[in-house]
PDB file of C-alpha atoms in Angstrom:
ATOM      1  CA  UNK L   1    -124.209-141.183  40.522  1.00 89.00           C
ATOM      2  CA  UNK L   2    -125.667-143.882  37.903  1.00 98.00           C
ATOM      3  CA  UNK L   3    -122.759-144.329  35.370  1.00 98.00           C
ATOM      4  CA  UNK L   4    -123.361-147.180  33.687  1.00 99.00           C
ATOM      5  CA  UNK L   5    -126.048-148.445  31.283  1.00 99.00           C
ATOM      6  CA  UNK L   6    -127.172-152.162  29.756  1.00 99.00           C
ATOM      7  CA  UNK L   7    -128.383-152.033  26.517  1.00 99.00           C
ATOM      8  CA  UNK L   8    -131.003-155.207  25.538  1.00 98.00           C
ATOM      9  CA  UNK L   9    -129.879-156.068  21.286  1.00 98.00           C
ATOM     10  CA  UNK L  10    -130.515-159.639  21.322  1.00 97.00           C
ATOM     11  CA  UNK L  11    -133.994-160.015  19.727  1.00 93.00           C
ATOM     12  CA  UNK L  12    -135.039-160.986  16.324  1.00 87.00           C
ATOM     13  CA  UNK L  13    -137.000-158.230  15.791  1.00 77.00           C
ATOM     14  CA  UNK L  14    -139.107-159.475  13.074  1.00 76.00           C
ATOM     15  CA  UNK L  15    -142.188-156.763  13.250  1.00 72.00           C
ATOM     16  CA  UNK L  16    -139.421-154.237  11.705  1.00 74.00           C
ATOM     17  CA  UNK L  17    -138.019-157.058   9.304  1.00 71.00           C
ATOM     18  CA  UNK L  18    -139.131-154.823   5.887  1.00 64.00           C
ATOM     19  CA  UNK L  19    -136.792-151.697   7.450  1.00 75.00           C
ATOM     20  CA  UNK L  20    -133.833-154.160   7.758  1.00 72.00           C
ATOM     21  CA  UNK L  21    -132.812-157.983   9.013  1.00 80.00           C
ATOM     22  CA  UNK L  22    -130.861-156.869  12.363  1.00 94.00           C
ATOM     23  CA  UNK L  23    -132.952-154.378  14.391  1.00 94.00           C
ATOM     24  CA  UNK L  24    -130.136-152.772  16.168  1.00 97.00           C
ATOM     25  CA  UNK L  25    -128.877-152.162  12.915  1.00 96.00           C
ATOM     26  CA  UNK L  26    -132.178-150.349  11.575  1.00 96.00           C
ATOM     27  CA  UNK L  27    -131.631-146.955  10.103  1.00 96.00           C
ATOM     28  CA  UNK L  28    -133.819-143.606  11.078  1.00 97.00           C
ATOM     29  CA  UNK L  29    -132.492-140.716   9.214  1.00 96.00           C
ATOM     30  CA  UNK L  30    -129.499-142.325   8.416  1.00 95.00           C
ATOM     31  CA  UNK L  31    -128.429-143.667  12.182  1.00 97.00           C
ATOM     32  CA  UNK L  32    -129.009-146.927  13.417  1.00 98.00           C
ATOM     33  CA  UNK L  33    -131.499-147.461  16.447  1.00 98.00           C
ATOM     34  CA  UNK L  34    -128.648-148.464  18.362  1.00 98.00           C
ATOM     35  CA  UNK L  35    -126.821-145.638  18.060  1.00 99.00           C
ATOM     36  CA  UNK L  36    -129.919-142.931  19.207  1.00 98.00           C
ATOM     37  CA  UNK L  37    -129.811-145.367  22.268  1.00 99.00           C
ATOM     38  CA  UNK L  38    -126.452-145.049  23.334  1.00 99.00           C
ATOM     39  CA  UNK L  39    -126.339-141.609  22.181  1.00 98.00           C
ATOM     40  CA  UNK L  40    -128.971-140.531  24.362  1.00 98.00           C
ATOM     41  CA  UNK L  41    -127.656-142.437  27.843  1.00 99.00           C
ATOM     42  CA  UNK L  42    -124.404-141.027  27.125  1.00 99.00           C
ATOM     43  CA  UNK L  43    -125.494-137.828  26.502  1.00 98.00           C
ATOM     44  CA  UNK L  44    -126.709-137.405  29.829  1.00 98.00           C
ATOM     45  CA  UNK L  45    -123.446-138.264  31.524  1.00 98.00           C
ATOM     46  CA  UNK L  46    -123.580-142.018  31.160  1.00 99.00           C
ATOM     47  CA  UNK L  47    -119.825-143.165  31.016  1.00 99.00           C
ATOM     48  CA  UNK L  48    -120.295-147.235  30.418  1.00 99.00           C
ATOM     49  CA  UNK L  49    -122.048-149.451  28.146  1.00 99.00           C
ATOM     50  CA  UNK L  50    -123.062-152.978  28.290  1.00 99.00           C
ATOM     51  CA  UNK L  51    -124.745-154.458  25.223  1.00 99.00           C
ATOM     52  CA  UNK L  52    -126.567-157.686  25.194  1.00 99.00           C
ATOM     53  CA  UNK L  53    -126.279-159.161  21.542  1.00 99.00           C
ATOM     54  CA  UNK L  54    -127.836-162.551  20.718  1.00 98.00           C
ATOM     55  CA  UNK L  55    -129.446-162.775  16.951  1.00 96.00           C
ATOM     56  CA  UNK L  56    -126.969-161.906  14.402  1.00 96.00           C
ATOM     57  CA  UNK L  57    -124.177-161.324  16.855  1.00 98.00           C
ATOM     58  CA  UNK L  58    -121.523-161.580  14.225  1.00 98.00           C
ATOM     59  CA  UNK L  59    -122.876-158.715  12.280  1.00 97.00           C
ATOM     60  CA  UNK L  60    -123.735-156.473  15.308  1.00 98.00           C
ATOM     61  CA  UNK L  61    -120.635-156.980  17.177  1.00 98.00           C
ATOM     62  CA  UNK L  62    -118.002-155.018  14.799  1.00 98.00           C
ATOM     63  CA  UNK L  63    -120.850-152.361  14.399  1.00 98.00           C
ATOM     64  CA  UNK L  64    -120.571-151.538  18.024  1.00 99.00           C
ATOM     65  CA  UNK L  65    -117.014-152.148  18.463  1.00 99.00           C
ATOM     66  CA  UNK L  66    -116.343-149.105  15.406  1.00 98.00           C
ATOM     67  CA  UNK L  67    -119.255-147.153  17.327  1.00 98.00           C
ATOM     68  CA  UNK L  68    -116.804-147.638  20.349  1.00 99.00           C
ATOM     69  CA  UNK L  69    -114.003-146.510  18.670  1.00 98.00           C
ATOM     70  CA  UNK L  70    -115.599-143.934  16.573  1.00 98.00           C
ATOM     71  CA  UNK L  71    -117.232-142.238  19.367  1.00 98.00           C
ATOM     72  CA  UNK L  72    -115.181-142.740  22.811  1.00 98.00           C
ATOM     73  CA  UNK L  73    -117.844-144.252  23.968  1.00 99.00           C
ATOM     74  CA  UNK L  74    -116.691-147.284  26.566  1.00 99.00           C
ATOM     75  CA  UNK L  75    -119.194-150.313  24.918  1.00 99.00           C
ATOM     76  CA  UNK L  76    -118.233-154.064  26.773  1.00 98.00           C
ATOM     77  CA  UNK L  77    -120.383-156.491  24.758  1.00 99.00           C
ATOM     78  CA  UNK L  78    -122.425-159.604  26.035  1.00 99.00           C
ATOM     79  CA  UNK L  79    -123.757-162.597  24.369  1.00 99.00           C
ATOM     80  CA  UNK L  80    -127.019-164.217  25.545  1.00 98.00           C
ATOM     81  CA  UNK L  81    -126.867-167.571  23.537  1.00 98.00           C
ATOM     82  CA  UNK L  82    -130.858-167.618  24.521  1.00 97.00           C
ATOM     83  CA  UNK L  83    -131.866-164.711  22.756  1.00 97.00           C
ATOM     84  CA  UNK L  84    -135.207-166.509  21.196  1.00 96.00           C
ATOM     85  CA  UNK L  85    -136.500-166.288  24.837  1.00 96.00           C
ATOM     86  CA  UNK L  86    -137.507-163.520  26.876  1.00 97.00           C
ATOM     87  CA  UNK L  87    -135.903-160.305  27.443  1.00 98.00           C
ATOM     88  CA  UNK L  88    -135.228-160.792  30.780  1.00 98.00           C
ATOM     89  CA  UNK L  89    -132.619-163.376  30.327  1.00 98.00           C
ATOM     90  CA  UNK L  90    -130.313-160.853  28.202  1.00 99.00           C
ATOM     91  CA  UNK L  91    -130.565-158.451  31.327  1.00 99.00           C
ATOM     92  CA  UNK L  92    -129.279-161.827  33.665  1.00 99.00           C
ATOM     93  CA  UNK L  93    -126.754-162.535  31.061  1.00 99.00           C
ATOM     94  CA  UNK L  94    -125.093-159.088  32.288  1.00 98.00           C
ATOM     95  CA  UNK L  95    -125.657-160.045  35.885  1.00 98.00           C
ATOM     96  CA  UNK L  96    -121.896-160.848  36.718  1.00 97.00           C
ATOM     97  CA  UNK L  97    -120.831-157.396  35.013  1.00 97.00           C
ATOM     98  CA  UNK L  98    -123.494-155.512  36.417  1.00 98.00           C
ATOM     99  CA  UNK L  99    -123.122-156.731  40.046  1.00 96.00           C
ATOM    100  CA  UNK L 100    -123.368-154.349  43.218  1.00 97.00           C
ATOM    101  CA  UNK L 101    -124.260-151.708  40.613  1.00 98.00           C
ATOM    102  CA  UNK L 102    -127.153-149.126  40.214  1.00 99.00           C
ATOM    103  CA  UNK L 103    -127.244-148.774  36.259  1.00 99.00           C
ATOM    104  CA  UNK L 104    -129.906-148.097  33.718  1.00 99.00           C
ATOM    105  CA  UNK L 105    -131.524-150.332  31.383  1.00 99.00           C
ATOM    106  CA  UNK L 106    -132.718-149.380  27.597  1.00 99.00           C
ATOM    107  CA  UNK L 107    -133.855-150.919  24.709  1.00 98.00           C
ATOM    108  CA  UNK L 108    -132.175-151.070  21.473  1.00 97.00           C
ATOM    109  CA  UNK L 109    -135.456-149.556  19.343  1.00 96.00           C
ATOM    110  CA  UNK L 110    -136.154-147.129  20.882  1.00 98.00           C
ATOM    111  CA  UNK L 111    -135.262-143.644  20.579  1.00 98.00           C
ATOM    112  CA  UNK L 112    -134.968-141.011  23.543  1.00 98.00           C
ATOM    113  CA  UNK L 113    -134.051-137.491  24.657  1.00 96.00           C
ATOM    114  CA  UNK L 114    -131.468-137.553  26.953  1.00 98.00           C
ATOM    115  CA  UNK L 115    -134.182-135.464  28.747  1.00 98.00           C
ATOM    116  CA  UNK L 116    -135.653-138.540  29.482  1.00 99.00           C
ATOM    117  CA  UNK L 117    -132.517-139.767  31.333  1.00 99.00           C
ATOM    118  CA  UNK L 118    -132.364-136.907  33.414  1.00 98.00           C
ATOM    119  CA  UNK L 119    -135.629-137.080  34.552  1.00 98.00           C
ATOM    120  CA  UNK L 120    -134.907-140.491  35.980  1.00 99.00           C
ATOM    121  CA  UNK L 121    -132.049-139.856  37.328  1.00 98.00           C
ATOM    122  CA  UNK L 122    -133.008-136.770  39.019  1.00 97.00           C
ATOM    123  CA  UNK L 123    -134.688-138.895  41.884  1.00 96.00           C
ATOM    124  CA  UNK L 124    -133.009-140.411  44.590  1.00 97.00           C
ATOM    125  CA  UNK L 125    -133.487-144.338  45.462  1.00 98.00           C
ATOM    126  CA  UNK L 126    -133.224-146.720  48.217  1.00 98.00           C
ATOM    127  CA  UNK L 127    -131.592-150.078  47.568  1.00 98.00           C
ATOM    128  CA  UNK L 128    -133.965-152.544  46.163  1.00 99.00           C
ATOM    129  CA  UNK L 129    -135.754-149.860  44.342  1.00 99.00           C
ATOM    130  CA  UNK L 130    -136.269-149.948  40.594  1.00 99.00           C
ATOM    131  CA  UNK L 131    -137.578-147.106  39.060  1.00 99.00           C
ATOM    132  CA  UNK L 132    -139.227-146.966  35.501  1.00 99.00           C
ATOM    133  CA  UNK L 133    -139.441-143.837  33.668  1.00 99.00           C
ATOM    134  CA  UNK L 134    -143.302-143.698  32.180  1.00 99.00           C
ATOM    135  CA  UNK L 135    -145.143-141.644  30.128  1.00 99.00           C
ATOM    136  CA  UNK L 136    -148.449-140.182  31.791  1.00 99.00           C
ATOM    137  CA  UNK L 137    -149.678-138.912  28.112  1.00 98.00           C
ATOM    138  CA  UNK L 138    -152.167-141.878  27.193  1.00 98.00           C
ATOM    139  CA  UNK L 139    -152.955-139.585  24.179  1.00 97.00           C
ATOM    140  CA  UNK L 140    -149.378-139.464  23.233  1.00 98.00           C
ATOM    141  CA  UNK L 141    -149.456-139.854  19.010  1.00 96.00           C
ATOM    142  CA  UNK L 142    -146.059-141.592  18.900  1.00 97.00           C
ATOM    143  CA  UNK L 143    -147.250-144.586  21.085  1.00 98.00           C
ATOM    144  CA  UNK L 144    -148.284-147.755  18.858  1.00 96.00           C
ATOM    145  CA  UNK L 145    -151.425-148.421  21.866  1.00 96.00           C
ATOM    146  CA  UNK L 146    -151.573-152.309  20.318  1.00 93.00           C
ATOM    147  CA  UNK L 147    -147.906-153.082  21.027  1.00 94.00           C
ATOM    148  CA  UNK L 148    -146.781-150.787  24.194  1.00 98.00           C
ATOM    149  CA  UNK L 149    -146.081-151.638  27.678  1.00 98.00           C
ATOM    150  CA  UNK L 150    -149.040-150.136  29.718  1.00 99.00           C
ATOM    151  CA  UNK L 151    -148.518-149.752  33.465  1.00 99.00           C
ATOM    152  CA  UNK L 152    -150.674-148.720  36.595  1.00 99.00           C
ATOM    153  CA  UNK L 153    -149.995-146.402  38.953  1.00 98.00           C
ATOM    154  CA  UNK L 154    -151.101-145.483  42.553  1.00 98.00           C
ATOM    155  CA  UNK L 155    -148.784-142.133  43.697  1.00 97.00           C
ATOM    156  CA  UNK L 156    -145.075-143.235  42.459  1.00 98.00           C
ATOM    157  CA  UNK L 157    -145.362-146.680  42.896  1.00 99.00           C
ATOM    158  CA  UNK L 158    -146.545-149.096  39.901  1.00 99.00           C
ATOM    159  CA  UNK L 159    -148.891-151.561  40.406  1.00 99.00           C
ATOM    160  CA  UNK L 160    -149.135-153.583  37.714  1.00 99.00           C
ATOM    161  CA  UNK L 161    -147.403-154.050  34.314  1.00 99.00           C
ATOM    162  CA  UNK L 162    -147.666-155.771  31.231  1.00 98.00           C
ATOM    163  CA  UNK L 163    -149.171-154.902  27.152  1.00 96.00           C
ATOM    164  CA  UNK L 164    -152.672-157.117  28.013  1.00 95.00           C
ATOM    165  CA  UNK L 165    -153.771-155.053  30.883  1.00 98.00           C
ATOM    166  CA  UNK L 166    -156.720-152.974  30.836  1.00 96.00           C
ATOM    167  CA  UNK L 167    -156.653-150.881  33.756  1.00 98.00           C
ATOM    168  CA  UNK L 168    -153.669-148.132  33.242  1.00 99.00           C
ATOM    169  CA  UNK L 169    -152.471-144.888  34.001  1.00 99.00           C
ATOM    170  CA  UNK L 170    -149.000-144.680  32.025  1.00 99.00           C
ATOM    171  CA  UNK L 171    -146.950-145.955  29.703  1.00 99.00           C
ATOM    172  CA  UNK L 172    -143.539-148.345  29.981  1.00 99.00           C
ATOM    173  CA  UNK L 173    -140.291-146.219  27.604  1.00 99.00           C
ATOM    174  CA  UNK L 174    -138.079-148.920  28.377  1.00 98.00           C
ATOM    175  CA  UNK L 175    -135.894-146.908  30.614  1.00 99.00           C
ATOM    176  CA  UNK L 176    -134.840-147.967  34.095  1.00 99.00           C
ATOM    177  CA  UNK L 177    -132.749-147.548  37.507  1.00 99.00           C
ATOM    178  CA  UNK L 178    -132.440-151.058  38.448  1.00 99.00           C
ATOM    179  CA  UNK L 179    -129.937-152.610  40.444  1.00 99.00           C
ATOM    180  CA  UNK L 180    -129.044-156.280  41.766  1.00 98.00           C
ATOM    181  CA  UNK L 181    -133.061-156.351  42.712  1.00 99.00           C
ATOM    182  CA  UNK L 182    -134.075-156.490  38.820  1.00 99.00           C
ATOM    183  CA  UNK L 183    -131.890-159.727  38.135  1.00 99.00           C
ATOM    184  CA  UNK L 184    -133.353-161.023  41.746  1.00 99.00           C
ATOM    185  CA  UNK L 185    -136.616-160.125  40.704  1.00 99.00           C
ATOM    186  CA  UNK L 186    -136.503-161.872  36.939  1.00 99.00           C
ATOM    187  CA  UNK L 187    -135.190-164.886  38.047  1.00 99.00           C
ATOM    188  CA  UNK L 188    -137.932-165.003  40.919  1.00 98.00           C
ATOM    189  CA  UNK L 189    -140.407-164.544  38.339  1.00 98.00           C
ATOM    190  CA  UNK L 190    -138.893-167.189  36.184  1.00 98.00           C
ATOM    191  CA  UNK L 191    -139.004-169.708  38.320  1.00 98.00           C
ATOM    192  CA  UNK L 192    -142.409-169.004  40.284  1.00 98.00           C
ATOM    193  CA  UNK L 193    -144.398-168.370  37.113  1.00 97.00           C
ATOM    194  CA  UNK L 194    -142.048-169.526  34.076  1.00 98.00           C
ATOM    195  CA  UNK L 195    -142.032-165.647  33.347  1.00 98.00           C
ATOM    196  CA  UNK L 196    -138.077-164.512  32.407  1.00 98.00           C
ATOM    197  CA  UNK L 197    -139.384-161.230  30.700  1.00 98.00           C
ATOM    198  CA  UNK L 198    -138.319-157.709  32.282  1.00 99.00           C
ATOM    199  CA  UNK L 199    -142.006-157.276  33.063  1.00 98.00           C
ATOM    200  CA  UNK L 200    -142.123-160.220  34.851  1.00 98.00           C
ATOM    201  CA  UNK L 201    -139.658-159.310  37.209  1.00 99.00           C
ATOM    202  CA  UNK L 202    -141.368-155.750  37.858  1.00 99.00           C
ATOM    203  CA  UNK L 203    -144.464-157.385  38.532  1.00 99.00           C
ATOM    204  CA  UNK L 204    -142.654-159.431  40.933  1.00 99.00           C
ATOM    205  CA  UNK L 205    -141.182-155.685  42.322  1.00 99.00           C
ATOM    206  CA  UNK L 206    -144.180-154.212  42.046  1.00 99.00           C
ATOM    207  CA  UNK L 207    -146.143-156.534  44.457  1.00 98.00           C
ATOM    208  CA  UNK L 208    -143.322-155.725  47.053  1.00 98.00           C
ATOM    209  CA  UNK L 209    -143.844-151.839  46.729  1.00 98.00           C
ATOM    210  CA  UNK L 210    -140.159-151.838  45.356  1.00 99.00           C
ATOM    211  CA  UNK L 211    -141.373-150.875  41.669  1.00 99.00           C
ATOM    212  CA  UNK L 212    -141.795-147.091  40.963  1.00 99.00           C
ATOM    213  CA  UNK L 213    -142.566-145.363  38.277  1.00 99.00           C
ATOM    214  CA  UNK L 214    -141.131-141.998  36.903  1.00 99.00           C
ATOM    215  CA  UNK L 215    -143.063-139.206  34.564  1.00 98.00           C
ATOM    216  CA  UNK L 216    -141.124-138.365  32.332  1.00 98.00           C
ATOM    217  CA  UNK L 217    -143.158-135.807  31.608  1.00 97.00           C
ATOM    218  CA  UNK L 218    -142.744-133.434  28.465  1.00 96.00           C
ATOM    219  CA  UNK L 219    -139.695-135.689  27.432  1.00 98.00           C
ATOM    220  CA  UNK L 220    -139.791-137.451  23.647  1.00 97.00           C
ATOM    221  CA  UNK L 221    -139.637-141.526  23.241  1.00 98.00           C
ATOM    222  CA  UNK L 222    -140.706-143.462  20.400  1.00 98.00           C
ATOM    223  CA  UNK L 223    -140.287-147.486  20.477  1.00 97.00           C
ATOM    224  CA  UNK L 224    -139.804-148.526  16.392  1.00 96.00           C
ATOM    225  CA  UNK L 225    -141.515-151.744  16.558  1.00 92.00           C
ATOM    226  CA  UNK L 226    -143.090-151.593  13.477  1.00 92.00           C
ATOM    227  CA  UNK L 227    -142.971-150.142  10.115  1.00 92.00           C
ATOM    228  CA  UNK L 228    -145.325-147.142  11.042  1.00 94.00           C
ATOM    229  CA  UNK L 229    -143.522-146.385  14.263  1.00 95.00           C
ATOM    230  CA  UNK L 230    -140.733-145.924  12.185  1.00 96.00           C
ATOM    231  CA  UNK L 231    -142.126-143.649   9.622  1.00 96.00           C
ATOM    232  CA  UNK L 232    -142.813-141.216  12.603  1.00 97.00           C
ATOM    233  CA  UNK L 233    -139.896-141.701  14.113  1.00 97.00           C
ATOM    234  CA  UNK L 234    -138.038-141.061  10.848  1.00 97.00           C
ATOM    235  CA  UNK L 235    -140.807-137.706  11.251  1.00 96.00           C
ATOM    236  CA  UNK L 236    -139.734-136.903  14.286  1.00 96.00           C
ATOM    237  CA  UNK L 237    -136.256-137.164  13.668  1.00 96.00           C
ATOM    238  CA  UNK L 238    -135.922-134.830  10.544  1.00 95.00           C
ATOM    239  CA  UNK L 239    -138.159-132.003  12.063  1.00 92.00           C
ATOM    240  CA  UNK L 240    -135.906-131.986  15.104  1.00 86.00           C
ATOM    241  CA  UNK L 241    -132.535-132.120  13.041  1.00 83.00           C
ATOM    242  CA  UNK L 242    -134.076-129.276  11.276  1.00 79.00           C
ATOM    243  CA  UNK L 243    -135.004-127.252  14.463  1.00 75.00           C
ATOM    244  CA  UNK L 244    -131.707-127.115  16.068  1.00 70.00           C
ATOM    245  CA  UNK L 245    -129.470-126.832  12.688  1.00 59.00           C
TER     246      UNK L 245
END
C-alpha cells in the first residue's frame, strides 16, 4: 500500500504572479492550491507528506506547518536551495527521505479528485515501474493545450513525454507512483542530456519500457498555471461546493 506522497512547492511560479506572489499560497475559493493538493492525496488514504519548498520558503513553511497542525495531516518539509532549476531536482532533494519507498508525486497547482488517486493506485506495479496517471480526453475544456504536459501512448506504456511534442495520445496531471527508479532516472537524464526536469527522467523510463501511463478516466484535474486556468478552476470549484452542500 502507497502511503506516502512528495509534494513539488519550490517554483517561482510567475505565470500566476497577478493571483498572488507564492503559488502554493494561491487562493481558489478561498483555499490555497496547496491545500486541494494535500487534501486530495490524503483523502484517498495517503498518511505522509513530504513538501519540497524552495522560493519564499520562509513564508510557505509556517503555512504548512499550521496546515499540519490544523488538519492531522503528517507534513515533513524539504528545502531545495536550487529551486530556479528544474523540477526534478526538488523530487532528488527528497531522495534520502523517500528511499526504498513506493510514494506518489503531485504538484502544488494543481487541483485533483481524490478519484484521481484511486485510479492510480488501483493498479499493481513491479519495481522499477513508474506509473503516470493521464488524461485520454484531448478535448478536455479545463486543459490550457499551450502549457500542458502531452504524452504518447502505445497500450499502457508511454512513449514519449514532454509540452513541445506533436504526436500525442494523453495528457500528463502531475500525478505519479514512482519509486527509487524516478530519482535514478532524473539524475540519468541530468547528466546524459543536462535534463534535471521530471520529464526528463520519464523519458529516460520511458525508453526502458519502465514508464506507464494511467487513464484516469472520468476523474477531474485542473493545473492553475495561469490566470484563466484559475478562473475555471475557481468555476469548477464553486459549482462542486454547491453540488454536494
Amino acid at each position: 500500500m502507497v502511503e506516502d506522497l512528495l509534494i513539488v512547492a519550490a517554483g517561482m511560479g510567475t505565470r500566476l504572479r497577478a493571483r498572488g506572489n507564492l503559488k502554493p499560497l494561491v487562493e481558489v475559493a478561498g483555499k490555497p492550491l496547496v491545500e486541494y493538493a494535500l487534501e486530495a492525496a490524503f483523502g484517498a488514504g495517503i498518511k505522509r507528506a513530504t513538501v519540497v519548498t524552495g522560493y519564499s520558503a520562509n513564508v510557505l513553511e509556517p503555512r504548512l506547518e499550521a496546515l499540519s497542525e490544523q488538519k492531522g495531516w503528517p507534513i515533513q518539509i524539504v528545502y531545495n536551495a536550487d529551486y530556479k532549476r528544474s523540477n526534478g531536482l526538488s523530487v532528488l532533494a527528497a531522495r534520502d527521505h523517500l528511499e526504498g519507498k513506493r510514494f506518489c508525486l503531485a504538484m502544488c497547482d494543481h487541483i485533483v479528485e481524490p478519484l484521481l488517486y484511486r485510479r492510480l493506485l488501483g493498479q499493481t506495479y513491479l519495481a522499477g515501474e513508474v506509473a503516470l496517471a493521464v488524461d485520454t480526453r484531448l478535448n478536455n475544456p479545463f486543459v490550457d493545450l499551450g502549457d500542458v504536459t502531452k504524452v504518447r501512448m502505445s497500450g499502457p506504456f508511454i512513449r514519449d513525454i514532454g509540452k513541445e511534442i506533436s504526436i500525442y495520445t494523453a495528457f500528463d496531471t502531475g500525478v505519479f507512483c514512482a519509486d527509487d527508479a524516478l530519482m535514478e532516472a532524473i539524475t540519468q537524464a541530468g547528466r546524459q542530456h543536462g535534463d534535471f526536469s521530471i520529464s526528463g527522467g520519464m523519458k529516460m523510463l520511458a525508453a526502458e519500457g519502465r514508464a506507464l501511463g494511467v487513464d484516469v478516466q472520468d476523474a477531474f484535474w485542473v493545473d492553475v498555471d495561469s490566470p484563466d486556468m484559475h478562473r475555471l478552476a475557481t468555476d469548477w470549484v464553486m459549482m462542486n461546493q454547491r453540488a454536494t452542500a
